[in-house]
PDB file of C-alpha atoms in Angstrom:
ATOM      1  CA  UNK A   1       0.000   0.000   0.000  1.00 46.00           C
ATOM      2  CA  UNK A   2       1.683   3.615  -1.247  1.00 44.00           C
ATOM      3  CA  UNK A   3       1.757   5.704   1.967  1.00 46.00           C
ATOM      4  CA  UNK A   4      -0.461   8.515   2.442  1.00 44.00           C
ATOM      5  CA  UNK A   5       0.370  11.819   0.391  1.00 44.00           C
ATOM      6  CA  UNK A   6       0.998  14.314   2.706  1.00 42.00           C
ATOM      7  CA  UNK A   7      -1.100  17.663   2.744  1.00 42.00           C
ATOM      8  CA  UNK A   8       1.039  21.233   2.334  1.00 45.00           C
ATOM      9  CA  UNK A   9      -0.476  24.352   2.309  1.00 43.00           C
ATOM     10  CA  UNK A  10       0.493  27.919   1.018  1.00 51.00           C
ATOM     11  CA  UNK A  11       0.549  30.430   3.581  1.00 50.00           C
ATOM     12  CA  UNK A  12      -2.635  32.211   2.435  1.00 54.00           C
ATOM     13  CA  UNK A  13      -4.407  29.041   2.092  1.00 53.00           C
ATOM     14  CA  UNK A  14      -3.962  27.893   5.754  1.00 50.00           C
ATOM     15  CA  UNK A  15      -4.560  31.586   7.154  1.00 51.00           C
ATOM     16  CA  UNK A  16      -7.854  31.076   5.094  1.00 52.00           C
ATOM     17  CA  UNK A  17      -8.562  27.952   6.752  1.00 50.00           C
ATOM     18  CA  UNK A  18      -7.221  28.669  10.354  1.00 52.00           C
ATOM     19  CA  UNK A  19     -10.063  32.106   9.853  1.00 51.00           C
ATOM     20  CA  UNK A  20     -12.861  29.599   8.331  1.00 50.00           C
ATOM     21  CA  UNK A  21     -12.282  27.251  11.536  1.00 49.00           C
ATOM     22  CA  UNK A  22     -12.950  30.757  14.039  1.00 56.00           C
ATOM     23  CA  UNK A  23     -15.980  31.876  12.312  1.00 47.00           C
ATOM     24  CA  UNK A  24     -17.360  28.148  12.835  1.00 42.00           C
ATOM     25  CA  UNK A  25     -16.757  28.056  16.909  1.00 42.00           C
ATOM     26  CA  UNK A  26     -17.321  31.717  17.712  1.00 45.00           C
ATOM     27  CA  UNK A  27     -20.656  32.664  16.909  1.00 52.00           C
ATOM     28  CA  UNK A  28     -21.509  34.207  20.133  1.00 78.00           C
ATOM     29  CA  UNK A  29     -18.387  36.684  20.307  1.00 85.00           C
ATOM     30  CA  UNK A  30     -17.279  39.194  18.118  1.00 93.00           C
ATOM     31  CA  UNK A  31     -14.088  41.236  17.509  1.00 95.00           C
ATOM     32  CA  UNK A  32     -15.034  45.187  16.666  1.00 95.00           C
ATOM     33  CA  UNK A  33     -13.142  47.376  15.298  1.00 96.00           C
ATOM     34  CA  UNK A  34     -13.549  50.837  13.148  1.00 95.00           C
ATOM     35  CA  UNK A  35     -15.546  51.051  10.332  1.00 92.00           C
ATOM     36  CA  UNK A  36     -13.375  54.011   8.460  1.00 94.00           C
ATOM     37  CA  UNK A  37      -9.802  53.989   7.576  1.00 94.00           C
ATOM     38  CA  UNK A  38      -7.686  54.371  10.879  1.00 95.00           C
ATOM     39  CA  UNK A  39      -5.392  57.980   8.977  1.00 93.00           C
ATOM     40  CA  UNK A  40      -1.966  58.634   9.464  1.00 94.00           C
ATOM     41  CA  UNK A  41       0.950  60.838   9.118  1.00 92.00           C
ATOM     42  CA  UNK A  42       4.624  59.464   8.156  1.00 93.00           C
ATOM     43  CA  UNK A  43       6.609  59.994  11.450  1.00 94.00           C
ATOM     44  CA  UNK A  44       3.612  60.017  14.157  1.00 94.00           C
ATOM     45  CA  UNK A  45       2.027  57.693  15.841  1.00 97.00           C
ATOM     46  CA  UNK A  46      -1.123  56.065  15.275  1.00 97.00           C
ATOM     47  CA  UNK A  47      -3.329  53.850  17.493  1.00 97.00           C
ATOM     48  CA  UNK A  48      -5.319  50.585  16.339  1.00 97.00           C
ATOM     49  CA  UNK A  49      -8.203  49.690  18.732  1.00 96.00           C
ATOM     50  CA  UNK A  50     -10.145  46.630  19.195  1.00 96.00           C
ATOM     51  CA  UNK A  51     -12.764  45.050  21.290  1.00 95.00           C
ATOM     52  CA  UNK A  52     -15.093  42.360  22.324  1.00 94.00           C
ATOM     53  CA  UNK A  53     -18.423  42.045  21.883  1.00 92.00           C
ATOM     54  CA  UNK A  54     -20.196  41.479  24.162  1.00 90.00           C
ATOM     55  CA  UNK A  55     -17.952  42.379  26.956  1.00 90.00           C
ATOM     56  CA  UNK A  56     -15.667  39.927  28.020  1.00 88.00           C
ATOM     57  CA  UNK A  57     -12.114  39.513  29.984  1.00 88.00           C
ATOM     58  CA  UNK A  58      -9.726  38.721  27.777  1.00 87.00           C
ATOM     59  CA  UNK A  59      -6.493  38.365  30.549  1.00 86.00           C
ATOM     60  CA  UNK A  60      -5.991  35.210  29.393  1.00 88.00           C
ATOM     61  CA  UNK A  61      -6.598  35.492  25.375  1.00 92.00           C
ATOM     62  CA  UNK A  62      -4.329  35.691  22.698  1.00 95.00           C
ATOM     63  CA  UNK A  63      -4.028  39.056  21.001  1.00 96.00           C
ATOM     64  CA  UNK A  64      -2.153  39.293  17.395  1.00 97.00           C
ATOM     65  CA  UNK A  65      -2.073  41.554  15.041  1.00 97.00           C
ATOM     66  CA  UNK A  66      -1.121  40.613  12.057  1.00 96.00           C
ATOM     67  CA  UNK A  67      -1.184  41.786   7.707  1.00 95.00           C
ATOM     68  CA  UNK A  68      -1.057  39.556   4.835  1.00 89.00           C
ATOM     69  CA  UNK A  69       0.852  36.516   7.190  1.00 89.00           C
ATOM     70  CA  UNK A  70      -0.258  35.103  10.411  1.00 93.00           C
ATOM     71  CA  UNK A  71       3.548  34.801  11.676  1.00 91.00           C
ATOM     72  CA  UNK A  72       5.333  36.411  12.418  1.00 95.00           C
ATOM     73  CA  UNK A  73       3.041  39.458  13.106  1.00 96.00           C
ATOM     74  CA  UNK A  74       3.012  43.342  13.562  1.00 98.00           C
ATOM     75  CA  UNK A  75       2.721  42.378  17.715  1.00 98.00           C
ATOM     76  CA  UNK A  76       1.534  39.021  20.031  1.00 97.00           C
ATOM     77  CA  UNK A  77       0.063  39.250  23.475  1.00 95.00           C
ATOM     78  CA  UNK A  78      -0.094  35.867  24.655  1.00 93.00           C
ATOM     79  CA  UNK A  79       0.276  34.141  28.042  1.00 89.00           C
ATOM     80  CA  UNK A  80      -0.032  37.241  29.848  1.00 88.00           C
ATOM     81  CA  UNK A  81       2.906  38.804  27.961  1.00 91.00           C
ATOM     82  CA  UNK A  82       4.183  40.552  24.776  1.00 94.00           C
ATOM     83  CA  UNK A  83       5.699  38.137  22.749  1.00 95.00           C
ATOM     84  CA  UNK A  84       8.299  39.476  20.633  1.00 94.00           C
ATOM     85  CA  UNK A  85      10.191  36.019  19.448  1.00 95.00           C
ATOM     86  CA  UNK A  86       6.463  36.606  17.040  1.00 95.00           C
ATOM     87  CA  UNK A  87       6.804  40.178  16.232  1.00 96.00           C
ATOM     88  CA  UNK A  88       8.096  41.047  12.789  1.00 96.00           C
ATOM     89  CA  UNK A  89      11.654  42.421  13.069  1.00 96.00           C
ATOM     90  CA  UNK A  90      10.230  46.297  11.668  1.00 96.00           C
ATOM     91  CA  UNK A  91       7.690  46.387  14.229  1.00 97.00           C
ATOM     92  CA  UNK A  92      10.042  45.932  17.141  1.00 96.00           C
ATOM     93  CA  UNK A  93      10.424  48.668  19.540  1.00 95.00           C
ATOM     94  CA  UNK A  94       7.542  50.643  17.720  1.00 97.00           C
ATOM     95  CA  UNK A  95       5.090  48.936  19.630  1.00 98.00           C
ATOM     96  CA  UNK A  96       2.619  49.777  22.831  1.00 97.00           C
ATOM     97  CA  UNK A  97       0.469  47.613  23.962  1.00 96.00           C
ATOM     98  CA  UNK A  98      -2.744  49.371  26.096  1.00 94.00           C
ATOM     99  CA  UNK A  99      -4.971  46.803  27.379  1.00 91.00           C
ATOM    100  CA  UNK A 100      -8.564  46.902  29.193  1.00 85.00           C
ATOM    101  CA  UNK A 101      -8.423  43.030  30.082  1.00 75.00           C
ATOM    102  CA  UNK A 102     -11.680  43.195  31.919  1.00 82.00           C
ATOM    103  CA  UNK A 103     -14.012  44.410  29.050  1.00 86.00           C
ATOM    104  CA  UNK A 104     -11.825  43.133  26.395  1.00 90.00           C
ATOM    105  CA  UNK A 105     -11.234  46.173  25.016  1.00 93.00           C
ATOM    106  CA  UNK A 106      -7.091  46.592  23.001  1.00 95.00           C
ATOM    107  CA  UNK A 107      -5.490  49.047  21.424  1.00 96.00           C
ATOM    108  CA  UNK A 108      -1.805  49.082  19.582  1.00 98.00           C
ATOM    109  CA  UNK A 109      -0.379  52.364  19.365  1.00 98.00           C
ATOM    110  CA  UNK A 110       2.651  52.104  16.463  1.00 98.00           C
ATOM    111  CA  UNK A 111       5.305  55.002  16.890  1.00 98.00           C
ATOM    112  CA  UNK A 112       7.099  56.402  14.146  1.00 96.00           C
ATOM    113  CA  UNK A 113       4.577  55.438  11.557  1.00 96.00           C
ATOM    114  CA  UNK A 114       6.084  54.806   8.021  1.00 95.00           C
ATOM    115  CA  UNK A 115       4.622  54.396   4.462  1.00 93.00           C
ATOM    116  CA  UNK A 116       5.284  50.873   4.552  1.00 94.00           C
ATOM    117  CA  UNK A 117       2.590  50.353   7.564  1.00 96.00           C
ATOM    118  CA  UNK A 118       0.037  51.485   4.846  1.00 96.00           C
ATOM    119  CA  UNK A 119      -2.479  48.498   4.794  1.00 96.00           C
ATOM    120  CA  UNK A 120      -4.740  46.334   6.230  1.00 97.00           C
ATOM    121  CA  UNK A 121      -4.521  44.687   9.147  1.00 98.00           C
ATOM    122  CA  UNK A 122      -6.100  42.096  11.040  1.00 97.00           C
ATOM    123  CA  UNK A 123      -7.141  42.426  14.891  1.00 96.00           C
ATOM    124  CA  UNK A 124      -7.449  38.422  16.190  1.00 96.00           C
ATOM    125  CA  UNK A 125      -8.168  36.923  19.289  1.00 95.00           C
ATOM    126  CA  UNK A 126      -8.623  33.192  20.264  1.00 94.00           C
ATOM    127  CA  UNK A 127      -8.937  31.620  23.414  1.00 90.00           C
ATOM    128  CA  UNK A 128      -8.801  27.662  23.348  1.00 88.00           C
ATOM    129  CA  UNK A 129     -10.265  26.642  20.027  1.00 86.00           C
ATOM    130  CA  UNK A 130     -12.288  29.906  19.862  1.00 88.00           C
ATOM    131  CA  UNK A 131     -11.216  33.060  17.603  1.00 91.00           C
ATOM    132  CA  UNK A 132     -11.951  35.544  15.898  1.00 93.00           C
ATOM    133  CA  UNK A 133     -11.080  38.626  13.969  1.00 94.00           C
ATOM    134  CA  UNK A 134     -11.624  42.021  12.961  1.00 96.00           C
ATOM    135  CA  UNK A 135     -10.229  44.037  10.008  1.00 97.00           C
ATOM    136  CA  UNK A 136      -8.844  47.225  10.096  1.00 97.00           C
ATOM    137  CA  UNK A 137      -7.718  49.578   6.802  1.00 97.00           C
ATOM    138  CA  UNK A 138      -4.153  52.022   8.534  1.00 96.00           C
ATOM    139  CA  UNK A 139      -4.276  54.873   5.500  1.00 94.00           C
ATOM    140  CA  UNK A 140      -0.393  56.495   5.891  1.00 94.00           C
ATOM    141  CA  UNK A 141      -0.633  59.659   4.164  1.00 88.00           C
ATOM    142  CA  UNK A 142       2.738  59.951   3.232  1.00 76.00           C
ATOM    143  CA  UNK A 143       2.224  56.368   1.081  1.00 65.00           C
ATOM    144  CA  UNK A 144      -0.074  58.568  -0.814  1.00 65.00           C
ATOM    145  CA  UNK A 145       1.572  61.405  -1.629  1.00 71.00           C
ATOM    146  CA  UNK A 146       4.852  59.139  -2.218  1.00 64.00           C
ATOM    147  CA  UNK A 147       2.441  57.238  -5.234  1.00 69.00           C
ATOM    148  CA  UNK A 148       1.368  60.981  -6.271  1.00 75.00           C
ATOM    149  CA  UNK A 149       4.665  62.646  -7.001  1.00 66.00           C
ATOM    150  CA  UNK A 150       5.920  58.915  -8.636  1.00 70.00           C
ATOM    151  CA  UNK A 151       2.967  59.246 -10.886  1.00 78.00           C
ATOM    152  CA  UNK A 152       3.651  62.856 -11.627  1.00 78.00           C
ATOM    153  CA  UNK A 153       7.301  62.210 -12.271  1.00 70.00           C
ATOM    154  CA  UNK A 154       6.441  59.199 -14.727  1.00 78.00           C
ATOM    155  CA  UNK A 155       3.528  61.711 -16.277  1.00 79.00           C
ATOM    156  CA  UNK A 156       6.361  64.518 -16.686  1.00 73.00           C
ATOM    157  CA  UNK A 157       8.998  62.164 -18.112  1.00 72.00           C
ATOM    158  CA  UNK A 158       6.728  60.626 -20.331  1.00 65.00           C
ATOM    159  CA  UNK A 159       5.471  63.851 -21.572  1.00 56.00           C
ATOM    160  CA  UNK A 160       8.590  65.086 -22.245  1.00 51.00           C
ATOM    161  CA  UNK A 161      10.184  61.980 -24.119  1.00 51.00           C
ATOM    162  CA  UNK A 162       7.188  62.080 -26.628  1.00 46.00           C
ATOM    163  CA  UNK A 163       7.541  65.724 -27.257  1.00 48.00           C
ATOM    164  CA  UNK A 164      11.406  65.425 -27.552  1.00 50.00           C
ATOM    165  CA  UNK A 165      11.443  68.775 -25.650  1.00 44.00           C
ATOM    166  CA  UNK A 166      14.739  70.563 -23.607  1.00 43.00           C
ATOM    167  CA  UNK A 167      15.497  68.520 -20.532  1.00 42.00           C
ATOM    168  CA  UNK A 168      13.247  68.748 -17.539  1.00 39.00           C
ATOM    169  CA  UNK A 169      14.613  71.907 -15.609  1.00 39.00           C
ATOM    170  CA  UNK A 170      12.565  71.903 -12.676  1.00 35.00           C
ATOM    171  CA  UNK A 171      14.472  69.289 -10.197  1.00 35.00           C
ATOM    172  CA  UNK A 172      11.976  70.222  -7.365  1.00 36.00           C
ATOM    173  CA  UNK A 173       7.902  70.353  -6.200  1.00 37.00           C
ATOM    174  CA  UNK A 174       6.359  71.875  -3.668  1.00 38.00           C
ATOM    175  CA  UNK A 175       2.688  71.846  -2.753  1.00 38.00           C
ATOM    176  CA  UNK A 176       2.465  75.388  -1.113  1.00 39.00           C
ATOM    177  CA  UNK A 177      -1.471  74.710  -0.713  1.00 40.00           C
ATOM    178  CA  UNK A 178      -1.345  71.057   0.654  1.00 41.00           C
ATOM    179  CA  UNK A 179      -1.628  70.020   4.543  1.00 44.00           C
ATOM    180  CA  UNK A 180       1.375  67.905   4.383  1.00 42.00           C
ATOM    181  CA  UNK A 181       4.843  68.975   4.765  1.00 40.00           C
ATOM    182  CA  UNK A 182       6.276  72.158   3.101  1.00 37.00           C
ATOM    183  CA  UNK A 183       9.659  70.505   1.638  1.00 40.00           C
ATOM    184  CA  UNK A 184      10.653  70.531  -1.774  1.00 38.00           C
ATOM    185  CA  UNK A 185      11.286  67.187  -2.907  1.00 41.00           C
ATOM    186  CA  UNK A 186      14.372  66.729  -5.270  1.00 42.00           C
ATOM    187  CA  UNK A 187      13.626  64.905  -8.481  1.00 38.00           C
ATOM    188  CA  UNK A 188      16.381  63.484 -10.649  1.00 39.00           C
ATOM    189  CA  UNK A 189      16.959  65.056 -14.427  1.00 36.00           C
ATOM    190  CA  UNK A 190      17.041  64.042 -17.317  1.00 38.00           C
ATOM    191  CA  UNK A 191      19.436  65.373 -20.234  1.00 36.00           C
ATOM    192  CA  UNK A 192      20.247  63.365 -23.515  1.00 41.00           C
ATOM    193  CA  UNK A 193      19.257  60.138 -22.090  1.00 43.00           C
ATOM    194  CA  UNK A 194      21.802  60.654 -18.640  1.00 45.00           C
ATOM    195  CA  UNK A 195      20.038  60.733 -15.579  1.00 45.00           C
ATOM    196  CA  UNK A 196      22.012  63.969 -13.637  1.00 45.00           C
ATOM    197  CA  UNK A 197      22.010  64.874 -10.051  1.00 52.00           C
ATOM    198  CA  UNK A 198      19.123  66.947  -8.309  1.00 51.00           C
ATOM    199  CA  UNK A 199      19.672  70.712  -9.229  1.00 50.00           C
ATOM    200  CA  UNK A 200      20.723  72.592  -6.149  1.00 54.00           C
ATOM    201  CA  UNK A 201      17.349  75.058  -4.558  1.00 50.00           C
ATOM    202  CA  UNK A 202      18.033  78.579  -3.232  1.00 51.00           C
ATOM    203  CA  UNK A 203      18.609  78.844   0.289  1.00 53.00           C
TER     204      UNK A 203
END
């Protein structure tokens, strides 16, 4: 008799079915979370908060949060503890946990936020074989006004190979009417086909 074939799964395959297995023994509890996007600024700090519902302690649950992977994850709170041997090696040390155990009520403040953070992310909590989950969208501002000015600079480039035009003089933007940041941005030139150095502002 040929042995049994053994079963492997992808990673997004078996977080599908570890989720599909918590919505089937968790009917009676559920994970809440915001309804909007959760905005942020590059370089502050943000907070993503969580709860049970109904009420419940949660001393003794497992908290993760986690993106696209279950581990390792953006932070664990399990056994009474943080667990960083879990925690994704970006995440360290940018991390607070604030806990209401009682109500079963979480939040996880990240510090220093960065455009990479942009996402979705998931809010879990299991307790013997029960878990579940809720999602929350983190919109980083400065991930959106990085995509805008790489957009503009394709646009520009574009624009100015099809016109065969003088090289692109401007080597700097500023957005004098926009709530972000004031800085001009150097942008790399282009002049018969060499990419030069950023042109030096004034003062």
């Amino acid at each position: 008799m040929e042995p049994a074939a053994a079963l492997h799964f992808s990673r997004p395959a078996s977080l599908l079915l570890l989720l599909s297995l918590c919505a089937l023994v968790s009917a009676q509890v559920t994970v809440v979370g915001p309804t909007d996007p959760i905005l942020a600024m590059v370089g502050e700090n943000t907070t993503l908060r969580c709860c049970l519902s109904p009420e419940e302690n949660a001393e003794d649950m497992e908290v993760r949060w986690f993106q696209s992977q279950f581990s390792p994850a953006v932070f664990v709170y399990k056994g009474g503890r943080e667990r960083t041997e879990e925690q994704k090696e970006e995440y360290r040390g940018r991390t607070t946990f604030v806990s209401k155990d009682s109500r079963g009520s979480v939040a996880l403040i990240i510090h220093n936020v960065t455009a990479e953070d942009n996402g979705i992310y998931q809010c879990y909590f299991q307790e013997g074989r029960s878990c579940n989950e809720a999602i929350l969208h983190l919109v980083v501002a400065g991930a959106l006004l990085h995509f805008a000015l790489l957009l503009w600079h394709c646009v520009t480039l574009g624009k100015a190979s099809l016109l065969n035009s003088s090289p692109l003089q401007t080597s700097t933007i500023l957005f004098p009417g926009s709530p972000f940041r004031r800085d001009t941005l150097p942008m790399k030139r282009r002049f018969q086909g060499k990419i030069l150095p950023p042109a030096q502002g004034p003062p």
